[in-house]
mmCIF file of C-alpha atoms and ligand atoms in Angstrom:
data_model
loop_
_atom_site.group_PDB
_atom_site.id
_atom_site.type_symbol
_atom_site.label_atom_id
_atom_site.label_comp_id
_atom_site.label_asym_id
_atom_site.label_seq_id
_atom_site.Cartn_x
_atom_site.Cartn_y
_atom_site.Cartn_z
ATOM 1 C CA MET A 1 30.074 14.386 34.890
ATOM 2 C CA ASP A 2 30.308 10.643 35.364
ATOM 3 C CA ARG A 3 30.896 8.202 32.580
ATOM 4 C CA LYS A 4 27.407 6.721 32.983
ATOM 5 C CA GLU A 5 25.856 10.067 32.036
ATOM 6 C CA ILE A 6 27.850 10.185 28.807
ATOM 7 C CA GLU A 7 26.929 6.579 27.986
ATOM 8 C CA GLN A 8 23.244 7.308 28.542
ATOM 9 C CA ALA A 9 23.426 10.365 26.280
ATOM 10 C CA VAL A 10 25.018 8.276 23.530
ATOM 11 C CA GLU A 11 22.446 5.496 23.907
ATOM 12 C CA LYS A 12 19.652 8.039 23.596
ATOM 13 C CA TYR A 13 21.268 9.477 20.445
ATOM 14 C CA LEU A 14 21.631 6.019 18.895
ATOM 15 C CA THR A 15 17.996 5.193 19.632
ATOM 16 C CA GLN A 16 16.832 8.480 18.097
ATOM 17 C CA THR A 17 18.961 8.183 14.973
ATOM 18 C CA GLY A 18 18.856 4.417 14.429
ATOM 19 C CA TYR A 19 22.638 4.000 14.321
ATOM 20 C CA GLU A 20 24.085 0.929 15.960
ATOM 21 C CA ARG A 21 27.121 2.742 17.287
ATOM 22 C CA MET A 22 29.184 5.915 17.176
ATOM 23 C CA ALA A 23 32.223 5.993 14.903
ATOM 24 C CA LEU A 24 33.818 9.345 15.743
ATOM 25 C CA LYS A 25 36.152 10.777 13.108
ATOM 26 C CA ALA A 26 35.842 14.571 13.285
ATOM 27 C CA ALA A 27 34.653 17.269 15.683
ATOM 28 C CA MET A 28 32.979 20.391 14.267
ATOM 29 C CA PHE A 29 33.533 23.413 16.517
ATOM 30 C CA ASP A 30 31.525 26.606 16.382
ATOM 31 C CA MET A 31 33.774 29.667 16.836
ATOM 32 C CA ASP A 32 32.135 32.604 18.698
ATOM 33 C CA GLY A 33 31.478 31.666 22.310
ATOM 34 C CA VAL A 34 33.262 28.323 21.866
ATOM 35 C CA LEU A 35 36.806 28.995 20.623
ATOM 36 C CA PHE A 36 36.822 32.730 21.338
ATOM 37 C CA ASP A 37 35.245 34.577 24.255
ATOM 38 C CA SER A 38 33.644 36.993 21.816
ATOM 39 C CA MET A 39 29.951 36.835 22.689
ATOM 40 C CA LYS A 40 30.123 39.457 25.453
ATOM 41 C CA ASN A 41 31.272 42.016 22.894
ATOM 42 C CA HIS A 42 28.629 40.973 20.354
ATOM 43 C CA ALA A 43 25.820 41.159 22.930
ATOM 44 C CA LYS A 44 26.950 44.536 24.268
ATOM 45 C CA CYS A 45 27.266 46.000 20.759
ATOM 46 C CA TRP A 46 23.847 44.685 19.697
ATOM 47 C CA HIS A 47 22.255 46.229 22.776
ATOM 48 C CA GLU A 48 23.948 49.622 22.304
ATOM 49 C CA THR A 49 23.204 49.679 18.588
ATOM 50 C CA MET A 50 19.512 48.922 18.992
ATOM 51 C CA ALA A 51 19.222 51.570 21.725
ATOM 52 C CA HIS A 52 20.858 54.104 19.381
ATOM 53 C CA PHE A 53 18.104 53.395 16.829
ATOM 54 C CA GLY A 54 15.320 53.498 19.444
ATOM 55 C CA LEU A 55 14.948 49.715 19.602
ATOM 56 C CA ASP A 56 15.276 47.433 22.587
ATOM 57 C CA LEU A 57 17.396 44.280 22.606
ATOM 58 C CA PRO A 58 18.625 43.279 26.076
ATOM 59 C CA GLU A 59 22.133 41.806 26.168
ATOM 60 C CA TRP A 60 20.922 38.389 27.351
ATOM 61 C CA GLU A 61 18.509 38.208 24.425
ATOM 62 C CA ALA A 62 21.340 38.750 21.957
ATOM 63 C CA TYR A 63 22.603 35.305 23.042
ATOM 64 C CA MET A 64 19.279 33.801 21.991
ATOM 65 C CA HIS A 65 19.774 35.184 18.462
ATOM 66 C CA GLU A 66 23.421 34.140 18.129
ATOM 67 C CA GLY A 67 23.904 32.544 14.712
ATOM 68 C CA ARG A 68 21.072 34.437 13.027
ATOM 69 C CA THR A 69 21.911 36.872 10.234
ATOM 70 C CA GLY A 70 22.035 40.547 11.218
ATOM 71 C CA ALA A 71 18.920 41.244 9.142
ATOM 72 C CA GLY A 72 17.064 38.399 10.852
ATOM 73 C CA THR A 73 17.809 39.734 14.328
ATOM 74 C CA ILE A 74 16.927 43.323 13.373
ATOM 75 C CA ASN A 75 13.584 42.250 11.926
ATOM 76 C CA ILE A 76 12.580 40.218 14.964
ATOM 77 C CA VAL A 77 13.088 43.275 17.159
ATOM 78 C CA SER A 78 11.438 45.616 14.656
ATOM 79 C CA MET A 79 8.334 43.423 14.290
ATOM 80 C CA ARG A 80 8.008 43.031 18.040
ATOM 81 C CA GLN A 81 8.369 46.683 18.872
ATOM 82 C CA ARG A 82 6.947 48.469 15.817
ATOM 83 C CA GLY A 83 4.827 45.823 14.142
ATOM 84 C CA TYR A 84 6.629 46.073 10.785
ATOM 85 C CA GLU A 85 9.910 44.902 9.271
ATOM 86 C CA ALA A 86 12.899 47.182 8.891
ATOM 87 C CA THR A 87 13.637 48.616 5.433
ATOM 88 C CA GLU A 88 16.743 47.533 3.513
ATOM 89 C CA GLU A 89 18.281 50.902 4.307
ATOM 90 C CA GLU A 90 17.555 50.608 8.031
ATOM 91 C CA ILE A 91 19.018 47.125 8.099
ATOM 92 C CA HIS A 92 22.137 48.374 6.340
ATOM 93 C CA ASN A 93 22.546 51.320 8.734
ATOM 94 C CA ILE A 94 21.842 49.352 11.898
ATOM 95 C CA TYR A 95 24.144 46.489 10.917
ATOM 96 C CA LYS A 96 26.925 48.875 9.907
ATOM 97 C CA TYR A 97 26.648 50.721 13.220
ATOM 98 C CA LYS A 98 26.872 47.423 15.097
ATOM 99 C CA SER A 99 29.848 46.201 13.043
ATOM 100 C CA ASP A 100 31.717 49.485 13.572
ATOM 101 C CA LEU A 101 31.132 49.284 17.331
ATOM 102 C CA PHE A 102 32.246 45.667 17.376
ATOM 103 C CA ASN A 103 35.415 46.407 15.439
ATOM 104 C CA ARG A 104 36.366 49.005 18.061
ATOM 105 C CA CYS A 105 36.023 46.437 20.869
ATOM 106 C CA PRO A 106 39.209 44.812 22.141
ATOM 107 C CA LYS A 107 39.892 41.522 20.292
ATOM 108 C CA ALA A 108 38.282 38.626 22.119
ATOM 109 C CA GLU A 109 40.525 36.249 24.021
ATOM 110 C CA ARG A 110 40.767 32.540 23.404
ATOM 111 C CA MET A 111 38.160 30.702 25.485
ATOM 112 C CA PRO A 112 39.944 29.177 28.512
ATOM 113 C CA GLY A 113 40.506 25.454 27.946
ATOM 114 C CA ALA A 114 39.735 25.619 24.212
ATOM 115 C CA TYR A 115 43.283 25.199 22.903
ATOM 116 C CA GLU A 116 44.075 22.476 25.436
ATOM 117 C CA LEU A 117 40.925 20.608 24.366
ATOM 118 C CA LEU A 118 41.782 20.927 20.655
ATOM 119 C CA VAL A 119 45.263 19.546 21.277
ATOM 120 C CA LYS A 120 43.711 16.540 23.052
ATOM 121 C CA VAL A 121 41.105 16.047 20.307
ATOM 122 C CA LYS A 122 43.775 16.015 17.607
ATOM 123 C CA ALA A 123 46.032 13.705 19.616
ATOM 124 C CA SER A 124 43.107 11.254 19.871
ATOM 125 C CA GLY A 125 43.072 11.046 16.066
ATOM 126 C CA VAL A 126 39.832 13.035 15.766
ATOM 127 C CA VAL A 127 39.970 15.806 13.128
ATOM 128 C CA PRO A 128 39.141 19.267 14.543
ATOM 129 C CA MET A 129 37.068 21.475 12.203
ATOM 130 C CA VAL A 130 35.556 24.977 12.437
ATOM 131 C CA VAL A 131 31.964 25.666 11.359
ATOM 132 C CA THR A 132 31.068 29.325 11.860
ATOM 133 C CA GLY A 133 28.589 31.887 10.567
ATOM 134 C CA SER A 134 31.315 34.485 10.833
ATOM 135 C CA GLY A 135 32.642 36.084 7.666
ATOM 136 C CA GLN A 136 35.684 37.974 8.893
ATOM 137 C CA VAL A 137 38.308 37.880 6.166
ATOM 138 C CA THR A 138 41.141 37.446 8.664
ATOM 139 C CA LEU A 139 39.476 34.410 10.210
ATOM 140 C CA LEU A 140 41.932 31.738 9.164
ATOM 141 C CA GLU A 141 44.962 33.802 10.062
ATOM 142 C CA ARG A 142 43.437 34.545 13.458
ATOM 143 C CA LEU A 143 42.553 30.900 14.084
ATOM 144 C CA ASN A 144 46.036 29.772 13.144
ATOM 145 C CA ARG A 145 47.666 32.379 15.369
ATOM 146 C CA ASN A 146 45.533 31.454 18.382
ATOM 147 C CA PHE A 147 45.328 27.705 17.746
ATOM 148 C CA PRO A 148 48.599 26.837 16.013
ATOM 149 C CA ASP A 149 48.770 23.576 14.075
ATOM 150 C CA ILE A 150 45.137 22.579 14.724
ATOM 151 C CA PHE A 151 42.918 23.514 11.760
ATOM 152 C CA GLN A 152 43.110 22.972 7.986
ATOM 153 C CA ALA A 153 41.715 25.667 5.679
ATOM 154 C CA GLU A 154 39.960 23.060 3.461
ATOM 155 C CA LEU A 155 38.017 21.841 6.482
ATOM 156 C CA MET A 156 36.503 25.188 7.483
ATOM 157 C CA VAL A 157 32.930 26.323 6.890
ATOM 158 C CA THR A 158 32.356 30.103 7.121
ATOM 159 C CA ALA A 159 29.712 32.662 6.121
ATOM 160 C CA PHE A 160 31.151 32.530 2.589
ATOM 161 C CA ASP A 161 30.234 28.859 2.154
ATOM 162 C CA VAL A 162 26.591 28.832 3.176
ATOM 163 C CA LYS A 163 23.317 30.240 1.980
ATOM 164 C CA TYR A 164 21.041 29.874 4.991
ATOM 165 C CA GLY A 165 23.232 29.626 8.062
ATOM 166 C CA LYS A 166 22.220 28.341 11.499
ATOM 167 C CA PRO A 167 19.654 27.231 12.739
ATOM 168 C CA ASN A 168 19.424 25.544 9.318
ATOM 169 C CA PRO A 169 21.491 22.323 9.366
ATOM 170 C CA GLU A 170 23.278 23.487 6.189
ATOM 171 C CA PRO A 171 26.579 24.630 7.791
ATOM 172 C CA TYR A 172 27.074 21.307 9.557
ATOM 173 C CA LEU A 173 25.984 19.270 6.538
ATOM 174 C CA MET A 174 28.534 21.258 4.555
ATOM 175 C CA GLY A 175 31.180 20.512 7.171
ATOM 176 C CA MET A 176 30.508 16.799 6.694
ATOM 177 C CA GLU A 177 30.682 17.242 2.923
ATOM 178 C CA LYS A 178 34.032 19.062 3.183
ATOM 179 C CA TYR A 179 35.353 16.246 5.334
ATOM 180 C CA ARG A 180 34.230 13.734 2.715
ATOM 181 C CA GLU A 181 35.862 15.658 -0.141
ATOM 182 C CA ASN A 182 39.044 16.135 1.797
ATOM 183 C CA ARG A 183 39.290 12.492 2.839
ATOM 184 C CA GLN A 184 38.000 11.316 -0.534
ATOM 185 C CA CYS A 185 35.534 9.006 1.132
ATOM 186 C CA SER A 186 32.790 7.496 -0.943
ATOM 187 C CA GLN A 187 29.391 9.194 -0.577
ATOM 188 C CA GLU A 188 28.298 6.377 1.718
ATOM 189 C CA GLY A 189 31.504 6.815 3.677
ATOM 190 C CA VAL A 190 30.352 9.883 5.612
ATOM 191 C CA GLU A 191 27.562 9.617 8.147
ATOM 192 C CA PRO A 192 26.445 11.913 10.996
ATOM 193 C CA ASN A 193 27.515 9.340 13.612
ATOM 194 C CA GLN A 194 31.137 9.976 12.607
ATOM 195 C CA PHE A 195 30.959 13.539 13.938
ATOM 196 C CA VAL A 196 30.231 15.648 16.967
ATOM 197 C CA VAL A 197 29.159 19.295 16.991
ATOM 198 C CA VAL A 198 30.350 21.654 19.743
ATOM 199 C CA GLU A 199 28.077 24.672 20.189
ATOM 200 C CA ASN A 200 27.321 27.406 22.722
ATOM 201 C CA ALA A 201 24.164 28.888 21.154
ATOM 202 C CA PRO A 202 20.562 27.613 21.124
ATOM 203 C CA LEU A 203 20.285 28.130 17.336
ATOM 204 C CA GLY A 204 23.637 26.407 16.805
ATOM 205 C CA VAL A 205 22.505 23.410 18.845
ATOM 206 C CA GLN A 206 19.338 23.332 16.748
ATOM 207 C CA ALA A 207 21.465 23.251 13.566
ATOM 208 C CA GLY A 208 23.699 20.431 14.850
ATOM 209 C CA VAL A 209 20.732 18.329 15.956
ATOM 210 C CA ALA A 210 18.927 18.950 12.654
ATOM 211 C CA ALA A 211 22.029 17.701 10.829
ATOM 212 C CA GLY A 212 21.644 14.450 12.789
ATOM 213 C CA VAL A 213 24.924 14.922 14.644
ATOM 214 C CA PHE A 214 25.645 14.232 18.336
ATOM 215 C CA THR A 215 25.653 17.798 19.675
ATOM 216 C CA ILE A 216 27.653 18.883 22.702
ATOM 217 C CA ALA A 217 26.527 22.177 24.226
ATOM 218 C CA VAL A 218 29.018 24.303 26.112
ATOM 219 C CA ASN A 219 27.144 26.927 28.103
ATOM 220 C CA THR A 220 29.653 29.767 28.148
ATOM 221 C CA GLY A 221 27.074 32.587 28.360
ATOM 222 C CA PRO A 222 24.290 33.877 30.638
ATOM 223 C CA LEU A 223 21.413 31.687 29.373
ATOM 224 C CA PRO A 224 19.994 28.875 31.529
ATOM 225 C CA ASP A 225 21.152 25.345 30.568
ATOM 226 C CA GLU A 226 17.558 24.645 29.568
ATOM 227 C CA ALA A 227 17.878 27.072 26.616
ATOM 228 C CA LEU A 228 20.420 24.633 25.111
ATOM 229 C CA LEU A 229 18.981 21.344 26.361
ATOM 230 C CA SER A 230 15.510 22.198 25.044
ATOM 231 C CA GLN A 231 16.996 22.489 21.534
ATOM 232 C CA GLY A 232 18.102 18.872 21.778
ATOM 233 C CA ALA A 233 21.709 19.111 23.014
ATOM 234 C CA ASN A 234 22.943 15.584 23.750
ATOM 235 C CA LEU A 235 25.451 16.599 26.422
ATOM 236 C CA LEU A 236 26.157 19.848 28.234
ATOM 237 C CA PHE A 237 29.297 21.268 29.802
ATOM 238 C CA HIS A 238 29.501 24.577 31.617
ATOM 239 C CA SER A 239 32.835 25.633 30.181
ATOM 240 C CA MET A 240 35.397 24.583 27.603
ATOM 241 C CA GLN A 241 37.721 23.824 30.529
ATOM 242 C CA GLU A 242 35.198 21.337 31.917
ATOM 243 C CA PHE A 243 34.836 19.713 28.475
ATOM 244 C CA CYS A 244 38.626 19.584 28.177
ATOM 245 C CA ASP A 245 38.934 17.882 31.572
ATOM 246 C CA GLU A 246 36.294 15.320 30.525
ATOM 247 C CA TRP A 247 37.613 14.695 26.989
ATOM 248 C CA GLU A 248 39.119 11.269 27.750
ATOM 249 C CA ASN A 249 35.777 10.000 29.063
ATOM 250 C CA VAL A 250 33.817 11.484 26.167
ATOM 251 C CA TYR A 251 36.224 10.061 23.611
ATOM 252 C CA GLU A 252 36.232 6.576 25.164
ATOM 253 C CA VAL A 253 32.453 6.416 24.856
ATOM 254 C CA LEU A 254 32.150 8.047 21.414
ATOM 255 C CA LYS A 255 34.734 5.928 19.643
ATOM 256 C CA ALA A 256 33.357 2.691 21.104
HETATM 257 MG MG1 MG B 301 28.658 30.436 18.986
#
């Protein structure tokens, strides 16, 4: 990606949002499919689970629903195939089956390039944050083990913090709020142009854009780039390694 492309993306963002300039302070990273290569397991387990219950959800389609609640995904498939929503009990059983399958999968590896990028981000003076819909209790411990000395617990947004989840902008708005509290900025002190969002999922991109934040898509899955660009992604990389290699250019433009 050349520098011009990044500059054009920023200019477009500024025109859309009415800001005069970017003032990057923190980067909000999604977790599944961005920091960890975990989406393959999720997609495979969703597909197998639905098949077990006589429902059809192709693996690629699971990527389209990434970020939705389990109940939300189950009901979309149920409505499409049967014409009615799943009962509470069905939702419970289907989601439990999927979670059990997922927990038997090998633990996902760190996404290649992710740690190296985070080290660069932090060294640039930009605060790395995690904003995820995941609610695993061992999340922080796992993040700290895989990404030592990068994240602060007070600057994490998880399933326990939010009511709606992505594609609602709530998780990213809450990330900004946590940053404000932590830095003790005045209310006026925190604005969307001080952040970037890093997302791999269409619904996650939608949430970042709806929060008014410059949203960088990283297409680490099987969907076409258009699935992310059509949701309003401001920039797109094809891997975390590519983003890592381009960080200096991105940072030069975003801090300017
Ligand atoms: Mg994700």
